Structure formats: C-alpha cells, structure tokens
Short mmCIF file of C-alpha atoms in Angstrom, two decimals:
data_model
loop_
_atom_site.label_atom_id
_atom_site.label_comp_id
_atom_site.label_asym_id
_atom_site.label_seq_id
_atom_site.Cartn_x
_atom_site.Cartn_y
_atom_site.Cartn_z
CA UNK A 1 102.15 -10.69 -113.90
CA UNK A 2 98.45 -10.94 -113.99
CA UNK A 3 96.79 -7.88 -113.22
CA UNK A 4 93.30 -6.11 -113.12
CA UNK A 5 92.45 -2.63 -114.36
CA UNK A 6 90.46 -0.66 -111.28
CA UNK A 7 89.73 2.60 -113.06
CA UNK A 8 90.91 5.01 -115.59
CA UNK A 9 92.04 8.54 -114.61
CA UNK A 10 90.24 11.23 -116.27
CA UNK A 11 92.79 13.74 -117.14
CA UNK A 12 95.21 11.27 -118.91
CA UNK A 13 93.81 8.42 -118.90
CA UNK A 14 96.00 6.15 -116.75
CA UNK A 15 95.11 3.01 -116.08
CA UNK A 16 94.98 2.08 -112.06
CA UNK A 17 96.36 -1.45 -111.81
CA UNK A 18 95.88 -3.98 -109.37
CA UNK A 19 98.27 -6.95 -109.47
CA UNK A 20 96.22 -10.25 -108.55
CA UNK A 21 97.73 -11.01 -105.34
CA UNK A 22 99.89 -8.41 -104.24
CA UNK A 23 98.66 -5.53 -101.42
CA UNK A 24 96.99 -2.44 -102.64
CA UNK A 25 100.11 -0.67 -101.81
CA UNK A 26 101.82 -2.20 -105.15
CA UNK A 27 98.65 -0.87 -107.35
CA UNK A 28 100.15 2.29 -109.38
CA UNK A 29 98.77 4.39 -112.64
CA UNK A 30 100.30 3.30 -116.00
CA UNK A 31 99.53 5.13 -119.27
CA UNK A 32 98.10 2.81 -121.95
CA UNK A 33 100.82 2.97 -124.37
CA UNK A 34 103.45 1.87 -121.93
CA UNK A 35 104.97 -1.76 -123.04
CA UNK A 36 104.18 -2.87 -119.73
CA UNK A 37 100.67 -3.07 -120.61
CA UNK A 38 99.61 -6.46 -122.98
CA UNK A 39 96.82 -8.95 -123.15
CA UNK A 40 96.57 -11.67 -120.70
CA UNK A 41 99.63 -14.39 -121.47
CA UNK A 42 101.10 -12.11 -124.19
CA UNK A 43 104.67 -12.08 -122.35
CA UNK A 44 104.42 -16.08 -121.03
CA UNK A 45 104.40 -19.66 -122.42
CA UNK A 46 100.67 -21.81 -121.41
CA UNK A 47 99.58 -25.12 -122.35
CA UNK A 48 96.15 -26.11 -121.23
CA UNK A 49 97.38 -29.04 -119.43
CA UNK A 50 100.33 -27.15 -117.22
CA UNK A 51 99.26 -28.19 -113.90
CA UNK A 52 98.72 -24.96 -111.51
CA UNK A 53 98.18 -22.43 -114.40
CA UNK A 54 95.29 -21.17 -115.28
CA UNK A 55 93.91 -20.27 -118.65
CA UNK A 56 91.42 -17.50 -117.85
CA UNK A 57 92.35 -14.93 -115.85
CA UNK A 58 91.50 -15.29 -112.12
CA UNK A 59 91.16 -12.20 -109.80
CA UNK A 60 90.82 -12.80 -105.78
CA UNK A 61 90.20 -8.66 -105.94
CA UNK A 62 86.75 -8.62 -104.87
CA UNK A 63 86.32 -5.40 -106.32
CA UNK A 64 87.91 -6.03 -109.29
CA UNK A 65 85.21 -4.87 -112.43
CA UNK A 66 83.12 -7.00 -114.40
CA UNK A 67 85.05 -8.05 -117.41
CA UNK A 68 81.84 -8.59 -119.91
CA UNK A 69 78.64 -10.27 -119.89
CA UNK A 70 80.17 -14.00 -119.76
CA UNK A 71 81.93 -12.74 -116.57
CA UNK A 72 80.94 -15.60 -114.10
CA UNK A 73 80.44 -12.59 -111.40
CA UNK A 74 77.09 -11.40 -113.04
CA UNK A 75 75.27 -14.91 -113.31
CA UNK A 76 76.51 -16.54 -110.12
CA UNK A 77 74.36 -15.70 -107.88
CA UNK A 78 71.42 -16.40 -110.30
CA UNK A 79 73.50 -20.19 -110.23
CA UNK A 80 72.91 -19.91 -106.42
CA UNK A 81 69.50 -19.56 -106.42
CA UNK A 82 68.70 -22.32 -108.65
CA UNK A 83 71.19 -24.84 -107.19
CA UNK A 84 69.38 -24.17 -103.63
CA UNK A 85 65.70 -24.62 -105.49
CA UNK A 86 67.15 -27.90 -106.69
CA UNK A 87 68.15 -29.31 -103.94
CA UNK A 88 65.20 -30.81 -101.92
CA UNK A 89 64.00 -32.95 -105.81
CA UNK A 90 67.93 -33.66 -106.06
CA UNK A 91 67.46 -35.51 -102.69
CA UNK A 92 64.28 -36.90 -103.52
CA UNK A 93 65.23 -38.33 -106.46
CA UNK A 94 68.30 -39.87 -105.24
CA UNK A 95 66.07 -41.14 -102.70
CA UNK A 96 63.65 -42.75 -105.64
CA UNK A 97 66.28 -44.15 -107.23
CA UNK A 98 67.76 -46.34 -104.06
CA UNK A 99 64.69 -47.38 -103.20
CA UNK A 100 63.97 -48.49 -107.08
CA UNK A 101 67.96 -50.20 -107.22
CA UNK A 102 66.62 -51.90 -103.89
CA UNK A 103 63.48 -53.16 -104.77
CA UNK A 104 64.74 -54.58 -108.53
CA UNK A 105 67.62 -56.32 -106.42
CA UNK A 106 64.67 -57.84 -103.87
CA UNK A 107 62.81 -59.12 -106.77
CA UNK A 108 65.67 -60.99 -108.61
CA UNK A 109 65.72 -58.15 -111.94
CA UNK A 110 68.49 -56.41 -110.86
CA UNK A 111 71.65 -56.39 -113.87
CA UNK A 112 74.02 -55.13 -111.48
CA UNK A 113 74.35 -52.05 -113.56
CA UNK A 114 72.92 -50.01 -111.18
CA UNK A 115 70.21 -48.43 -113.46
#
C-alpha cells in the first residue's frame, strides 16, 4: 500500500503515516523497525509497461512533504511561470509558421512536408 510519511514523533520516533488515498482517519504511528515499513514496491511485482501502475510514487496528500530536491513540488511552479511567459511567442510563432506554409504553397515551392 503506498503510503507517505507526515512526521516523526519526538519521543520514539514513530513514523505518522498517511496511506495515499485513504481518509486521515486510517493514518496511525508505526515504529521504524516494524516489517510493515519497506521502500516503495519492495512487497509488489512492476513492469514499466503495466498499464495503470505507476513507477514513482504519486501522493494526492497535498500536504504530503517534499521528498528531495528532484521532487516535482519545488520546481513546478517555477514551470508555471515560464510556460505562461511562453505563451504569447508560442502563438506567434505558430502564427509565422502558417502564414510561411501558406505563402510557399501560393508560390508553387511548397514539398508538402509541411516545413
């Protein structure tokens, strides 16, 4: 069952788990060295192509924590930004390129290829 560690109780050091998908009431303290506890796809069978499955773990817990610095949380809305900046010369360009596809196929030099 894919899971998400929410915090680590001082006095023991429990680990609060959230399992991806299931109410908050289901979340409980487990102490590290308890079997139940294993790296992602340790206790299940996955083939990249399995339709369905996927090979990172995915978290709809919104407060789940960051899980390093790849962790697509940190750099997304950077991503954001940039797509929005890009947008307006995306649209101009496509715009550039029609009317260059039009005016090659108006003068006869078009390949058909499109570019």
């Amino acid at each position: 069952l894919e899971a998400t560690v929410l915090d680590i109780r001082e006095s023991d050091g429990a680990l609060l788990i959230h399992y991806n998908g299931w109410p908050a009431r289901w979340q409980e303290y487990i102490h590290p060295s308890s079997p139940r506890i294993a790296p992602f796809r340790t206790h299940t069978q996955h083939t990249p192509s399995a339709a369905g499955l996927s090979p990172e773990p995915d978290t709809p817990y919104e407060l789940a924590p960051a899980t390093g610095d790849d962790d697509v949380r940190t750099v997304l809305p950077e991503v954001l930004l940039a797509a929005a900046a890009l947008t307006p010369y995306l649209g101009e360009l496509s715009g550039l390129l029609r009317s260059s596809r039009g005016a090659a196929g108006a003068e006869g030099g078009g390949d058909g290829a499109g570019f």
